[in-house]
């Protein structure tokens, strides 16, 4: 049973079929590629976990799995647990799909992460929790600190990042260098959130990386370190990724240790994980967030096997279906990268890269027409190109 049918989920569908499994795919029907590559497609939203469970009970699947979606993780763990299949369980769901709960868990367990506040948009005002109650936020510009109506310092200095507690793909994210725009940023983030809540976090300086692990019986195995490129402030939409990230060995080892410890904090026992970290110029590692699922943007499905030789998707399928982990490294390229299309100029750059011949084209996605809407988050980029280099 595969939760999700988008282009990023399609490698999972194809890999499961390659391994001899019959694929039953659930997603909102919108013409996605998985509707056609699946053996059986069900036009059921991935949030309708009770309905999906009911269908699964009648079929008796070997495993339930998804890649690249925090929203799908909720349904995967819910359905798999009730069917007695391999999964990470409800505590992992609580911690790994809610950024506020994740931050609290990191703080309790000594995992390095930004200072934060849970906020909401209530009656036209920004509100935050204090002692379980919601209080209005005011901003004291001269001290650049958030303070509540009782004059108590909330402890967050600008710049800050505002983001929904329960979304991924750069949806609803805004960087604020000062109090101006706070209300609009919180309102926008809460509008994207299923819980209508957001977190305000201190902004951490440094280079941004993602970290891919595979876990089996609470043991975590590092696969790849990825360098991330974004549009920068204010929304930080990913423009591309490259593997392996060129960092000193000491930094790479520190990243591995920090993320592995945090996976224990989040109760990750099985399957893929995708951590996002920042490394300061001094080498300090800070966890931005960790998903108990494979990274989107073709990082896990394409870049990892191309640059490391590990069949990340195949291992994820095997673990979900109750098979032991087999870490087998096949032949691979020296480097793999993905570039996303934001404008016609990006298409021209793609063509120039192809003609230069230094990089070999692995795959070019279908391109959406340039309709002038602009790219507002990762879900509405126009397309991408994956290349390798030896």
mmCIF file of C-alpha atoms in Angstrom, residues 18-178:
data_model
loop_
_atom_site.group_PDB
_atom_site.id
_atom_site.type_symbol
_atom_site.label_atom_id
_atom_site.label_comp_id
_atom_site.label_asym_id
_atom_site.label_seq_id
_atom_site.Cartn_x
_atom_site.Cartn_y
_atom_site.Cartn_z
ATOM 1 C CA UNK A 18 10.115 -4.232 -9.773
ATOM 2 C CA UNK A 19 10.390 -6.245 -6.556
ATOM 3 C CA UNK A 20 7.291 -8.231 -7.479
ATOM 4 C CA UNK A 21 4.741 -6.488 -5.263
ATOM 5 C CA UNK A 22 1.215 -5.625 -6.338
ATOM 6 C CA UNK A 23 0.857 -1.874 -5.764
ATOM 7 C CA UNK A 24 -2.266 -0.278 -4.282
ATOM 8 C CA UNK A 25 -1.928 3.520 -4.331
ATOM 9 C CA UNK A 26 -4.042 6.078 -2.463
ATOM 10 C CA UNK A 27 -4.211 9.777 -3.360
ATOM 11 C CA UNK A 28 -6.519 12.615 -4.260
ATOM 12 C CA UNK A 29 -7.335 12.155 -7.956
ATOM 13 C CA UNK A 30 -5.682 14.986 -9.883
ATOM 14 C CA UNK A 31 -4.039 13.262 -12.838
ATOM 15 C CA UNK A 32 -0.767 12.436 -11.068
ATOM 16 C CA UNK A 33 1.521 9.895 -12.698
ATOM 17 C CA UNK A 34 0.991 7.341 -9.931
ATOM 18 C CA UNK A 35 -2.653 6.994 -10.893
ATOM 19 C CA UNK A 36 -1.487 5.261 -14.072
ATOM 20 C CA UNK A 37 1.636 3.384 -12.921
ATOM 21 C CA UNK A 38 -0.096 1.768 -9.911
ATOM 22 C CA UNK A 39 -1.645 -1.677 -10.283
ATOM 23 C CA UNK A 40 -4.652 -0.370 -8.350
ATOM 24 C CA UNK A 41 -5.431 3.281 -7.696
ATOM 25 C CA UNK A 42 -7.905 4.546 -5.097
ATOM 26 C CA UNK A 43 -9.132 8.165 -5.354
ATOM 27 C CA UNK A 44 -8.923 8.624 -1.578
ATOM 28 C CA UNK A 45 -7.146 11.563 0.069
ATOM 29 C CA UNK A 46 -4.011 10.549 1.964
ATOM 30 C CA UNK A 47 -5.526 12.191 5.074
ATOM 31 C CA UNK A 48 -8.501 9.775 5.134
ATOM 32 C CA UNK A 49 -6.661 7.238 7.257
ATOM 33 C CA UNK A 50 -9.765 5.417 8.529
ATOM 34 C CA UNK A 51 -11.053 4.837 5.013
ATOM 35 C CA UNK A 52 -7.616 3.696 3.854
ATOM 36 C CA UNK A 53 -7.386 1.332 6.848
ATOM 37 C CA UNK A 54 -10.761 -0.146 5.987
ATOM 38 C CA UNK A 55 -9.646 -0.864 2.409
ATOM 39 C CA UNK A 56 -6.320 -2.266 3.611
ATOM 40 C CA UNK A 57 -8.040 -4.666 6.019
ATOM 41 C CA UNK A 58 -9.884 -6.189 3.085
ATOM 42 C CA UNK A 59 -6.676 -6.684 1.091
ATOM 43 C CA UNK A 60 -4.063 -7.682 3.690
ATOM 44 C CA UNK A 61 -0.950 -5.858 2.447
ATOM 45 C CA UNK A 62 2.668 -6.837 3.076
ATOM 46 C CA UNK A 63 3.569 -3.255 3.987
ATOM 47 C CA UNK A 64 2.442 0.365 4.022
ATOM 48 C CA UNK A 65 4.905 2.992 2.828
ATOM 49 C CA UNK A 66 5.380 6.502 1.431
ATOM 50 C CA UNK A 67 8.329 8.750 0.618
ATOM 51 C CA UNK A 68 8.817 12.500 0.751
ATOM 52 C CA UNK A 69 5.673 13.569 2.633
ATOM 53 C CA UNK A 70 5.239 14.332 6.345
ATOM 54 C CA UNK A 71 1.482 14.318 5.835
ATOM 55 C CA UNK A 72 1.611 10.776 4.467
ATOM 56 C CA UNK A 73 3.709 9.611 7.447
ATOM 57 C CA UNK A 74 0.688 10.120 9.717
ATOM 58 C CA UNK A 75 -1.410 7.739 7.657
ATOM 59 C CA UNK A 76 1.411 5.248 7.061
ATOM 60 C CA UNK A 77 2.108 4.797 10.781
ATOM 61 C CA UNK A 78 -1.585 4.756 11.700
ATOM 62 C CA UNK A 79 -2.566 2.097 9.161
ATOM 63 C CA UNK A 80 0.563 -0.045 9.498
ATOM 64 C CA UNK A 81 0.356 -0.181 13.298
ATOM 65 C CA UNK A 82 -3.272 -1.331 13.230
ATOM 66 C CA UNK A 83 -2.420 -4.011 10.693
ATOM 67 C CA UNK A 84 0.526 -5.253 12.738
ATOM 68 C CA UNK A 85 3.039 -4.220 10.078
ATOM 69 C CA UNK A 86 6.467 -2.604 10.431
ATOM 70 C CA UNK A 87 6.248 1.111 11.276
ATOM 71 C CA UNK A 88 7.489 3.748 13.699
ATOM 72 C CA UNK A 89 4.303 4.089 15.734
ATOM 73 C CA UNK A 90 2.263 6.939 17.230
ATOM 74 C CA UNK A 91 4.999 8.576 19.332
ATOM 75 C CA UNK A 92 7.150 9.023 16.251
ATOM 76 C CA UNK A 93 4.147 10.441 14.409
ATOM 77 C CA UNK A 94 3.573 12.983 17.172
ATOM 78 C CA UNK A 95 7.183 14.102 17.333
ATOM 79 C CA UNK A 96 8.228 13.947 13.685
ATOM 80 C CA UNK A 97 5.227 15.580 12.015
ATOM 81 C CA UNK A 98 4.761 18.572 14.336
ATOM 82 C CA UNK A 99 7.613 21.074 14.457
ATOM 83 C CA UNK A 100 6.599 22.367 17.886
ATOM 84 C CA UNK A 101 6.585 18.882 19.438
ATOM 85 C CA UNK A 102 9.862 18.161 17.657
ATOM 86 C CA UNK A 103 11.502 21.301 19.102
ATOM 87 C CA UNK A 104 10.308 20.401 22.608
ATOM 88 C CA UNK A 105 11.699 16.873 22.272
ATOM 89 C CA UNK A 106 15.048 18.177 21.012
ATOM 90 C CA UNK A 107 15.252 20.623 23.929
ATOM 91 C CA UNK A 108 14.514 17.832 26.454
ATOM 92 C CA UNK A 109 17.088 15.480 24.986
ATOM 93 C CA UNK A 110 19.945 17.907 24.365
ATOM 94 C CA UNK A 111 19.739 17.964 20.568
ATOM 95 C CA UNK A 112 21.010 21.304 19.169
ATOM 96 C CA UNK A 113 18.126 23.218 17.581
ATOM 97 C CA UNK A 114 16.869 26.828 17.414
ATOM 98 C CA UNK A 115 14.990 28.603 20.191
ATOM 99 C CA UNK A 116 11.275 28.672 19.366
ATOM 100 C CA UNK A 117 7.758 29.763 20.279
ATOM 101 C CA UNK A 118 4.398 28.240 19.345
ATOM 102 C CA UNK A 119 2.058 30.889 17.951
ATOM 103 C CA UNK A 120 -1.409 31.138 16.471
ATOM 104 C CA UNK A 121 -3.579 33.688 14.668
ATOM 105 C CA UNK A 122 -6.549 34.511 16.900
ATOM 106 C CA UNK A 123 -9.142 37.228 16.373
ATOM 107 C CA UNK A 124 -6.843 39.219 14.126
ATOM 108 C CA UNK A 125 -3.876 39.050 16.516
ATOM 109 C CA UNK A 126 -0.727 36.996 16.948
ATOM 110 C CA UNK A 127 -1.003 34.873 20.092
ATOM 111 C CA UNK A 128 1.388 32.509 21.850
ATOM 112 C CA UNK A 129 1.060 29.939 24.610
ATOM 113 C CA UNK A 130 2.115 30.609 28.180
ATOM 114 C CA UNK A 131 1.225 28.131 30.883
ATOM 115 C CA UNK A 132 -1.214 26.447 28.523
ATOM 116 C CA UNK A 133 -3.127 29.678 27.869
ATOM 117 C CA UNK A 134 -3.024 31.847 24.755
ATOM 118 C CA UNK A 135 -1.848 35.442 25.239
ATOM 119 C CA UNK A 136 -1.539 38.315 22.766
ATOM 120 C CA UNK A 137 1.887 39.094 21.327
ATOM 121 C CA UNK A 138 3.288 42.609 21.308
ATOM 122 C CA UNK A 139 6.631 43.566 19.839
ATOM 123 C CA UNK A 140 9.048 45.919 21.585
ATOM 124 C CA UNK A 141 11.057 47.182 18.636
ATOM 125 C CA UNK A 142 13.750 48.995 20.637
ATOM 126 C CA UNK A 143 14.887 45.776 22.331
ATOM 127 C CA UNK A 144 14.067 43.588 19.317
ATOM 128 C CA UNK A 145 12.463 41.071 21.625
ATOM 129 C CA UNK A 146 9.003 39.588 21.656
ATOM 130 C CA UNK A 147 7.137 40.457 24.865
ATOM 131 C CA UNK A 148 3.640 39.562 25.958
ATOM 132 C CA UNK A 149 1.009 41.808 27.465
ATOM 133 C CA UNK A 150 2.454 41.227 30.952
ATOM 134 C CA UNK A 151 5.868 42.514 29.905
ATOM 135 C CA UNK A 152 7.551 39.119 30.143
ATOM 136 C CA UNK A 153 10.392 38.496 27.701
ATOM 137 C CA UNK A 154 9.671 35.623 25.343
ATOM 138 C CA UNK A 155 13.345 35.304 24.534
ATOM 139 C CA UNK A 156 13.428 35.469 20.739
ATOM 140 C CA UNK A 157 15.606 38.070 19.045
ATOM 141 C CA UNK A 158 15.359 39.009 15.375
ATOM 142 C CA UNK A 159 15.897 37.720 12.748
ATOM 143 C CA UNK A 160 13.344 34.920 13.061
ATOM 144 C CA UNK A 161 11.728 32.322 10.810
ATOM 145 C CA UNK A 162 7.953 31.821 10.834
ATOM 146 C CA UNK A 163 6.679 28.452 9.589
ATOM 147 C CA UNK A 164 3.582 26.209 9.900
ATOM 148 C CA UNK A 165 3.927 23.502 12.553
ATOM 149 C CA UNK A 166 2.821 20.684 10.273
ATOM 150 C CA UNK A 167 3.756 21.367 6.640
ATOM 151 C CA UNK A 168 6.805 20.751 4.453
ATOM 152 C CA UNK A 169 7.990 21.897 1.032
ATOM 153 C CA UNK A 170 8.704 25.517 2.093
ATOM 154 C CA UNK A 171 4.977 26.229 2.437
ATOM 155 C CA UNK A 172 4.136 29.317 4.497
ATOM 156 C CA UNK A 173 7.750 30.106 5.495
ATOM 157 C CA UNK A 174 8.878 33.718 6.023
ATOM 158 C CA UNK A 175 12.082 35.270 7.351
ATOM 159 C CA UNK A 176 11.628 38.445 9.388
ATOM 160 C CA UNK A 177 14.534 40.758 10.154
ATOM 161 C CA UNK A 178 12.347 42.910 12.441
#
